[in-house]
PDB file of C-alpha atoms in Angstrom:
ATOM      1  CA  ASP C   1       0.038   0.048   0.081  1.00 70.00           C
ATOM      2  CA  THR C   2       1.794   2.860  -1.153  1.00 75.00           C
ATOM      3  CA  ALA C   3       2.381   5.847   1.309  1.00 93.00           C
ATOM      4  CA  VAL C   4       3.283   8.786  -1.087  1.00 97.00           C
ATOM      5  CA  SER C   5       2.678   8.406  -4.835  1.00 97.00           C
ATOM      6  CA  GLN C   6       3.438  10.499  -7.851  1.00 97.00           C
ATOM      7  CA  THR C   7       2.694  10.507 -11.235  1.00 97.00           C
ATOM      8  CA  PRO C   8       4.145  10.385 -13.708  1.00 98.00           C
ATOM      9  CA  LYS C   9       7.392   8.634 -12.836  1.00 97.00           C
ATOM     10  CA  TYR C  10       8.915   9.833 -16.155  1.00 98.00           C
ATOM     11  CA  LEU C  11       8.298  12.958 -18.182  1.00 97.00           C
ATOM     12  CA  VAL C  12      10.044  13.902 -21.276  1.00 98.00           C
ATOM     13  CA  THR C  13       8.857  17.167 -23.032  1.00 97.00           C
ATOM     14  CA  GLN C  14      10.114  20.000 -25.068  1.00 98.00           C
ATOM     15  CA  MET C  15      11.247  23.659 -24.014  1.00 98.00           C
ATOM     16  CA  GLY C  16       8.116  25.887 -23.830  1.00 97.00           C
ATOM     17  CA  ASN C  17       5.516  23.245 -22.904  1.00 98.00           C
ATOM     18  CA  ASP C  18       3.498  23.264 -19.665  1.00 98.00           C
ATOM     19  CA  LYS C  19       3.293  20.111 -17.491  1.00 98.00           C
ATOM     20  CA  SER C  20       2.029  18.904 -14.232  1.00 98.00           C
ATOM     21  CA  ILE C  21       3.218  16.303 -11.594  1.00 98.00           C
ATOM     22  CA  LYS C  22       0.625  14.746  -9.295  1.00 98.00           C
ATOM     23  CA  CYS C  23       1.244  13.707  -5.611  1.00 98.00           C
ATOM     24  CA  GLU C  24      -1.030  11.840  -3.057  1.00 97.00           C
ATOM     25  CA  GLN C  25      -0.157  10.652   0.343  1.00 97.00           C
ATOM     26  CA  ASN C  26      -2.310   8.256   2.388  1.00 96.00           C
ATOM     27  CA  LEU C  27      -0.576   8.693   5.802  1.00 94.00           C
ATOM     28  CA  GLY C  28      -2.903  11.214   7.101  1.00 92.00           C
ATOM     29  CA  HIS C  29      -0.172  13.607   7.256  1.00 91.00           C
ATOM     30  CA  ASP C  30      -0.842  17.524   7.471  1.00 88.00           C
ATOM     31  CA  THR C  31       2.275  18.704   5.708  1.00 91.00           C
ATOM     32  CA  MET C  32       3.566  18.189   2.256  1.00 93.00           C
ATOM     33  CA  TYR C  33       6.474  19.103   0.220  1.00 94.00           C
ATOM     34  CA  TRP C  34       8.104  19.547  -3.158  1.00 96.00           C
ATOM     35  CA  TYR C  35      11.851  18.914  -3.442  1.00 96.00           C
ATOM     36  CA  LYS C  36      13.997  19.003  -6.527  1.00 97.00           C
ATOM     37  CA  GLN C  37      17.235  16.872  -6.956  1.00 98.00           C
ATOM     38  CA  ASP C  38      19.784  18.024  -9.748  1.00 95.00           C
ATOM     39  CA  SER C  39      22.017  15.899 -11.554  1.00 94.00           C
ATOM     40  CA  LYS C  40      24.560  16.404  -8.830  1.00 93.00           C
ATOM     41  CA  LYS C  41      22.198  14.738  -6.283  1.00 94.00           C
ATOM     42  CA  PHE C  42      21.600  18.016  -4.601  1.00 95.00           C
ATOM     43  CA  LEU C  43      18.054  17.931  -2.836  1.00 96.00           C
ATOM     44  CA  LYS C  44      16.457  21.349  -2.652  1.00 95.00           C
ATOM     45  CA  ILE C  45      13.202  22.260  -1.066  1.00 93.00           C
ATOM     46  CA  MET C  46      10.797  24.146  -3.361  1.00 94.00           C
ATOM     47  CA  PHE C  47       7.569  24.415  -1.496  1.00 92.00           C
ATOM     48  CA  SER C  48       5.960  23.335   1.690  1.00 90.00           C
ATOM     49  CA  TYR C  49       2.234  23.269   2.622  1.00 89.00           C
ATOM     50  CA  ASN C  50       0.575  22.602   5.865  1.00 86.00           C
ATOM     51  CA  ASN C  51      -3.223  21.770   5.775  1.00 83.00           C
ATOM     52  CA  LYS C  52      -3.549  23.326   2.177  1.00 83.00           C
ATOM     53  CA  GLU C  53      -1.731  26.567   3.100  1.00 86.00           C
ATOM     54  CA  LEU C  54       1.693  27.595   1.423  1.00 87.00           C
ATOM     55  CA  ILE C  55       4.299  27.846   4.231  1.00 83.00           C
ATOM     56  CA  ILE C  56       7.523  28.010   2.100  1.00 81.00           C
ATOM     57  CA  ASN C  57       8.197  29.037  -1.279  1.00 83.00           C
ATOM     58  CA  GLU C  58      11.940  28.743  -1.561  1.00 83.00           C
ATOM     59  CA  THR C  59      12.754  31.511  -4.278  1.00 78.00           C
ATOM     60  CA  VAL C  60      11.360  29.273  -6.931  1.00 86.00           C
ATOM     61  CA  PRO C  61      10.389  30.942 -10.363  1.00 91.00           C
ATOM     62  CA  ASN C  62       6.902  31.821 -10.750  1.00 92.00           C
ATOM     63  CA  ARG C  63       6.560  29.413 -13.754  1.00 96.00           C
ATOM     64  CA  PHE C  64       6.232  26.668 -10.874  1.00 95.00           C
ATOM     65  CA  SER C  65       2.625  26.920  -9.295  1.00 94.00           C
ATOM     66  CA  PRO C  66       2.004  24.132  -6.413  1.00 94.00           C
ATOM     67  CA  LYS C  67      -1.683  23.661  -5.810  1.00 94.00           C
ATOM     68  CA  SER C  68      -3.147  21.716  -3.004  1.00 93.00           C
ATOM     69  CA  PRO C  69      -6.702  20.765  -3.348  1.00 93.00           C
ATOM     70  CA  ASP C  70      -6.795  18.937  -0.147  1.00 92.00           C
ATOM     71  CA  LYS C  71      -4.223  17.841   2.686  1.00 90.00           C
ATOM     72  CA  ALA C  72      -3.668  14.504   1.001  1.00 95.00           C
ATOM     73  CA  HIS C  73      -2.779  16.007  -2.540  1.00 96.00           C
ATOM     74  CA  LEU C  74      -0.113  18.492  -3.613  1.00 96.00           C
ATOM     75  CA  ASN C  75       0.037  18.925  -7.303  1.00 97.00           C
ATOM     76  CA  LEU C  76       3.066  20.782  -9.074  1.00 97.00           C
ATOM     77  CA  HIS C  77       2.302  22.782 -12.382  1.00 97.00           C
ATOM     78  CA  ILE C  78       5.244  24.009 -14.489  1.00 97.00           C
ATOM     79  CA  ASN C  79       4.783  26.442 -17.067  1.00 97.00           C
ATOM     80  CA  SER C  80       7.100  27.217 -20.311  1.00 97.00           C
ATOM     81  CA  LEU C  81       9.603  24.525 -19.323  1.00 97.00           C
ATOM     82  CA  GLU C  82      13.103  25.275 -19.625  1.00 97.00           C
ATOM     83  CA  LEU C  83      16.219  23.025 -19.974  1.00 97.00           C
ATOM     84  CA  GLY C  84      17.521  23.868 -16.538  1.00 95.00           C
ATOM     85  CA  ASP C  85      14.075  22.399 -15.238  1.00 96.00           C
ATOM     86  CA  SER C  86      15.303  19.047 -15.997  1.00 97.00           C
ATOM     87  CA  ALA C  87      15.837  17.331 -12.673  1.00 97.00           C
ATOM     88  CA  VAL C  88      14.244  14.542 -10.380  1.00 98.00           C
ATOM     89  CA  TYR C  89      11.023  16.256  -8.387  1.00 98.00           C
ATOM     90  CA  PHE C  90      10.023  14.418  -5.278  1.00 98.00           C
ATOM     91  CA  CYS C  91       7.140  14.966  -3.343  1.00 97.00           C
ATOM     92  CA  ALA C  92       7.234  14.148   0.510  1.00 96.00           C
ATOM     93  CA  SER C  93       4.813  14.422   3.427  1.00 94.00           C
ATOM     94  CA  SER C  94       5.300  14.403   7.226  1.00 91.00           C
ATOM     95  CA  ALA C  95       3.197  14.906  10.302  1.00 85.00           C
ATOM     96  CA  ARG C  96       3.264  18.221  12.062  1.00 71.00           C
ATOM     97  CA  ALA C  97       6.407  20.452  12.584  1.00 59.00           C
ATOM     98  CA  GLY C  98       8.923  19.690  15.435  1.00 56.00           C
ATOM     99  CA  ARG C  99      10.420  16.313  15.818  1.00 56.00           C
ATOM    100  CA  VAL C 100       8.191  14.517  13.612  1.00 59.00           C
ATOM    101  CA  LEU C 101       8.822  16.966  10.724  1.00 68.00           C
ATOM    102  CA  ASN C 102      12.137  15.427  10.304  1.00 79.00           C
ATOM    103  CA  GLU C 103      10.864  11.945   9.382  1.00 88.00           C
ATOM    104  CA  GLN C 104       9.549  12.795   6.004  1.00 92.00           C
ATOM    105  CA  TYR C 105       8.101  10.151   3.647  1.00 94.00           C
ATOM    106  CA  PHE C 106       9.249  10.555  -0.193  1.00 97.00           C
ATOM    107  CA  GLY C 107       7.213   9.637  -3.265  1.00 98.00           C
ATOM    108  CA  PRO C 108       9.300   7.638  -5.852  1.00 97.00           C
ATOM    109  CA  GLY C 109      10.252  10.704  -7.766  1.00 98.00           C
ATOM    110  CA  THR C 110       9.308  12.219 -11.223  1.00 98.00           C
ATOM    111  CA  ARG C 111      12.301  12.278 -13.563  1.00 98.00           C
ATOM    112  CA  LEU C 112      11.546  15.355 -15.888  1.00 98.00           C
ATOM    113  CA  THR C 113      13.522  15.629 -18.996  1.00 98.00           C
ATOM    114  CA  VAL C 114      13.252  18.984 -21.101  1.00 98.00           C
ATOM    115  CA  THR C 115      14.613  18.823 -24.684  1.00 97.00           C
TER     116      THR C 115
ATOM    117  CA  GLY H   1      23.544  30.514   7.297  1.00 71.00           C
ATOM    118  CA  GLN H   2      21.931  27.106   7.280  1.00 79.00           C
ATOM    119  CA  SER H   3      24.241  24.978   5.196  1.00 89.00           C
ATOM    120  CA  LEU H   4      25.680  21.619   6.140  1.00 94.00           C
ATOM    121  CA  GLU H   5      29.009  19.956   5.068  1.00 96.00           C
ATOM    122  CA  GLN H   6      29.471  16.296   4.527  1.00 98.00           C
ATOM    123  CA  PRO H   7      32.274  14.456   2.531  1.00 97.00           C
ATOM    124  CA  SER H   8      31.453  13.751  -1.032  1.00 97.00           C
ATOM    125  CA  GLU H   9      32.689  10.068  -1.095  1.00 97.00           C
ATOM    126  CA  VAL H  10      33.558   7.201   1.271  1.00 98.00           C
ATOM    127  CA  THR H  11      34.501   3.693   0.493  1.00 97.00           C
ATOM    128  CA  ALA H  12      34.694   0.745   2.440  1.00 97.00           C
ATOM    129  CA  VAL H  13      34.548  -3.119   2.614  1.00 97.00           C
ATOM    130  CA  GLU H  14      32.056  -5.599   3.574  1.00 98.00           C
ATOM    131  CA  GLY H  15      31.903  -5.976   7.329  1.00 97.00           C
ATOM    132  CA  ALA H  16      33.674  -2.768   8.148  1.00 98.00           C
ATOM    133  CA  ILE H  17      32.480   0.297  10.070  1.00 98.00           C
ATOM    134  CA  VAL H  18      32.338   3.570   8.419  1.00 98.00           C
ATOM    135  CA  GLN H  19      31.362   6.929   9.740  1.00 98.00           C
ATOM    136  CA  ILE H  20      30.103   9.837   7.623  1.00 98.00           C
ATOM    137  CA  ASN H  21      30.552  13.394   9.386  1.00 98.00           C
ATOM    138  CA  CYS H  22      28.109  16.302   8.918  1.00 98.00           C
ATOM    139  CA  THR H  23      29.009  19.931  10.033  1.00 97.00           C
ATOM    140  CA  TYR H  24      26.399  22.585  10.073  1.00 93.00           C
ATOM    141  CA  GLN H  25      25.891  26.261  10.601  1.00 88.00           C
ATOM    142  CA  THR H  26      24.179  26.992  14.043  1.00 77.00           C
ATOM    143  CA  SER H  27      21.586  29.610  12.859  1.00 76.00           C
ATOM    144  CA  GLY H  28      18.235  28.457  13.974  1.00 73.00           C
ATOM    145  CA  PHE H  29      19.150  24.671  14.362  1.00 79.00           C
ATOM    146  CA  TYR H  30      16.606  22.151  15.748  1.00 79.00           C
ATOM    147  CA  GLY H  31      18.243  18.805  15.051  1.00 88.00           C
ATOM    148  CA  LEU H  32      19.798  16.666  12.674  1.00 93.00           C
ATOM    149  CA  SER H  33      18.367  13.829  10.433  1.00 94.00           C
ATOM    150  CA  TRP H  34      19.854  11.395   8.145  1.00 97.00           C
ATOM    151  CA  TYR H  35      18.390   9.828   4.861  1.00 97.00           C
ATOM    152  CA  GLN H  36      19.689   7.014   2.577  1.00 98.00           C
ATOM    153  CA  GLN H  37      18.972   7.182  -1.211  1.00 98.00           C
ATOM    154  CA  HIS H  38      19.914   4.329  -3.584  1.00 98.00           C
ATOM    155  CA  ASP H  39      20.561   5.197  -6.918  1.00 96.00           C
ATOM    156  CA  GLY H  40      17.130   5.605  -8.768  1.00 95.00           C
ATOM    157  CA  GLY H  41      15.370   5.476  -5.444  1.00 97.00           C
ATOM    158  CA  ALA H  42      13.725   7.844  -3.121  1.00 98.00           C
ATOM    159  CA  PRO H  43      15.308   9.374   0.114  1.00 98.00           C
ATOM    160  CA  THR H  44      14.249   7.242   3.092  1.00 97.00           C
ATOM    161  CA  PHE H  45      14.380   8.453   6.762  1.00 94.00           C
ATOM    162  CA  LEU H  46      17.204   6.685   8.805  1.00 95.00           C
ATOM    163  CA  SER H  47      17.302   8.624  12.201  1.00 93.00           C
ATOM    164  CA  TYR H  48      17.015  12.064  13.897  1.00 92.00           C
ATOM    165  CA  ASN H  49      18.868  13.586  16.868  1.00 93.00           C
ATOM    166  CA  ALA H  50      17.356  16.595  18.516  1.00 88.00           C
ATOM    167  CA  LEU H  51      19.645  16.313  21.608  1.00 91.00           C
ATOM    168  CA  ASP H  52      23.251  15.464  22.096  1.00 95.00           C
ATOM    169  CA  GLY H  53      24.465  11.935  22.120  1.00 96.00           C
ATOM    170  CA  LEU H  54      23.837   8.779  20.158  1.00 96.00           C
ATOM    171  CA  GLU H  55      20.603   7.039  18.849  1.00 93.00           C
ATOM    172  CA  GLU H  56      20.939   3.659  17.682  1.00 93.00           C
ATOM    173  CA  THR H  57      18.862   1.760  15.214  1.00 89.00           C
ATOM    174  CA  GLY H  58      20.159  -1.708  14.573  1.00 93.00           C
ATOM    175  CA  ARG H  59      23.400  -1.326  12.353  1.00 96.00           C
ATOM    176  CA  PHE H  60      23.192   2.306  12.200  1.00 96.00           C
ATOM    177  CA  SER H  61      23.837   5.013  14.710  1.00 97.00           C
ATOM    178  CA  SER H  62      23.648   8.707  14.628  1.00 97.00           C
ATOM    179  CA  PHE H  63      25.162  11.109  17.044  1.00 97.00           C
ATOM    180  CA  LEU H  64      25.102  14.634  17.652  1.00 96.00           C
ATOM    181  CA  SER H  65      27.071  17.398  19.315  1.00 95.00           C
ATOM    182  CA  ARG H  66      25.517  20.579  19.383  1.00 92.00           C
ATOM    183  CA  SER H  67      28.260  22.448  21.216  1.00 92.00           C
ATOM    184  CA  ASP H  68      30.709  21.337  18.212  1.00 93.00           C
ATOM    185  CA  SER H  69      27.912  21.943  15.591  1.00 93.00           C
ATOM    186  CA  TYR H  70      28.581  18.280  14.160  1.00 94.00           C
ATOM    187  CA  GLY H  71      27.121  14.952  13.917  1.00 97.00           C
ATOM    188  CA  TYR H  72      27.912  11.722  12.415  1.00 98.00           C
ATOM    189  CA  LEU H  73      26.237   8.588  10.891  1.00 98.00           C
ATOM    190  CA  LEU H  74      27.933   5.428  11.963  1.00 98.00           C
ATOM    191  CA  LEU H  75      27.063   2.034   9.880  1.00 98.00           C
ATOM    192  CA  GLN H  76      28.427  -1.074  11.276  1.00 97.00           C
ATOM    193  CA  GLU H  77      28.801  -4.534   9.645  1.00 97.00           C
ATOM    194  CA  LEU H  78      28.643  -2.811   6.277  1.00 98.00           C
ATOM    195  CA  GLN H  79      26.809  -4.906   3.589  1.00 97.00           C
ATOM    196  CA  MET H  80      26.953  -4.409  -0.169  1.00 97.00           C
ATOM    197  CA  LYS H  81      23.299  -3.057   0.055  1.00 97.00           C
ATOM    198  CA  ASP H  82      24.520  -0.238   1.938  1.00 98.00           C
ATOM    199  CA  SER H  83      26.089   1.303  -1.056  1.00 98.00           C
ATOM    200  CA  ALA H  84      23.935   4.420  -1.431  1.00 98.00           C
ATOM    201  CA  SER H  85      24.140   8.047  -0.952  1.00 98.00           C
ATOM    202  CA  TYR H  86      23.418   9.350   2.652  1.00 98.00           C
ATOM    203  CA  PHE H  87      22.392  13.017   3.413  1.00 98.00           C
ATOM    204  CA  CYS H  88      22.334  14.817   6.766  1.00 97.00           C
ATOM    205  CA  ALA H  89      19.342  17.235   6.914  1.00 95.00           C
ATOM    206  CA  ARG H  90      18.248  20.138   9.097  1.00 92.00           C
ATOM    207  CA  GLY H  91      15.009  21.923   9.874  1.00 83.00           C
ATOM    208  CA  HIS H  92      14.308  24.915   7.534  1.00 79.00           C
ATOM    209  CA  GLN H  93      14.317  28.305   9.415  1.00 72.00           C
ATOM    210  CA  ALA H  94      10.454  28.604   8.602  1.00 66.00           C
ATOM    211  CA  GLY H  95      10.292  25.219  10.394  1.00 66.00           C
ATOM    212  CA  THR H  96       8.373  23.031   7.983  1.00 72.00           C
ATOM    213  CA  ALA H  97      10.743  21.548   5.565  1.00 85.00           C
ATOM    214  CA  LEU H  98      14.281  20.181   5.293  1.00 90.00           C
ATOM    215  CA  ILE H  99      17.761  21.539   4.323  1.00 92.00           C
ATOM    216  CA  PHE H 100      19.921  18.894   2.820  1.00 95.00           C
ATOM    217  CA  GLY H 101      23.697  18.486   2.821  1.00 96.00           C
ATOM    218  CA  LYS H 102      24.984  17.467  -0.684  1.00 96.00           C
ATOM    219  CA  GLY H 103      25.244  13.910   0.277  1.00 97.00           C
ATOM    220  CA  THR H 104      27.812  11.340   0.723  1.00 98.00           C
ATOM    221  CA  THR H 105      28.193   8.603  -1.666  1.00 98.00           C
ATOM    222  CA  LEU H 106      29.090   5.327   0.050  1.00 98.00           C
ATOM    223  CA  SER H 107      30.503   2.507  -2.023  1.00 98.00           C
ATOM    224  CA  VAL H 108      30.951  -0.980  -0.201  1.00 98.00           C
ATOM    225  CA  SER H 109      33.084  -3.649  -1.839  1.00 96.00           C
ATOM    226  CA  SER H 110      33.550  -7.158  -1.180  1.00 93.00           C
TER     227      SER H 110
END
């Protein structure tokens, strides 16, 4: 029974296109995240949502727009894709802040390739 | 700042013990976590230290010294399956995300 799921797993698209990645968690967590992992494996927070409310927007270009329809879902829409957007995007979730925040559950990742 | 520093690569043989160090900047520090990531996989949580001392979970242990702004992950009785990247992480200043180190690639050989 998958805890954090993402679709699609692979996404290959051309520059200038718009694409979305979906994420769902069935852990009953209040907080969800999007992380970006580049080709050097550097993991960087992009967005954090708590109970559908945006908490962190880590200087991400406004071409990236997260949407949380409910606390179990956090989707990521990307407009006007650029070559530099090629990366693996991970969705994650955790219980409330504090100690339990540090135990985050990651989805399998979406490998985005922009050509 | 809130950055973390860890070695980029460590190599070891099966059955050995390896220690992966992590140093961090003290600004707004709330505790240190460790994550494992196999190639092509997702990061998975290993351990968390909020206070000084050692936390043990099977073959893995994690240590924190807040006075030294330093922690480490200790892996004992290494197995080939332990070959992976290991990340230390700390809480984001806004309190609801993680800031990761750049990761340490551990290669275990027979």
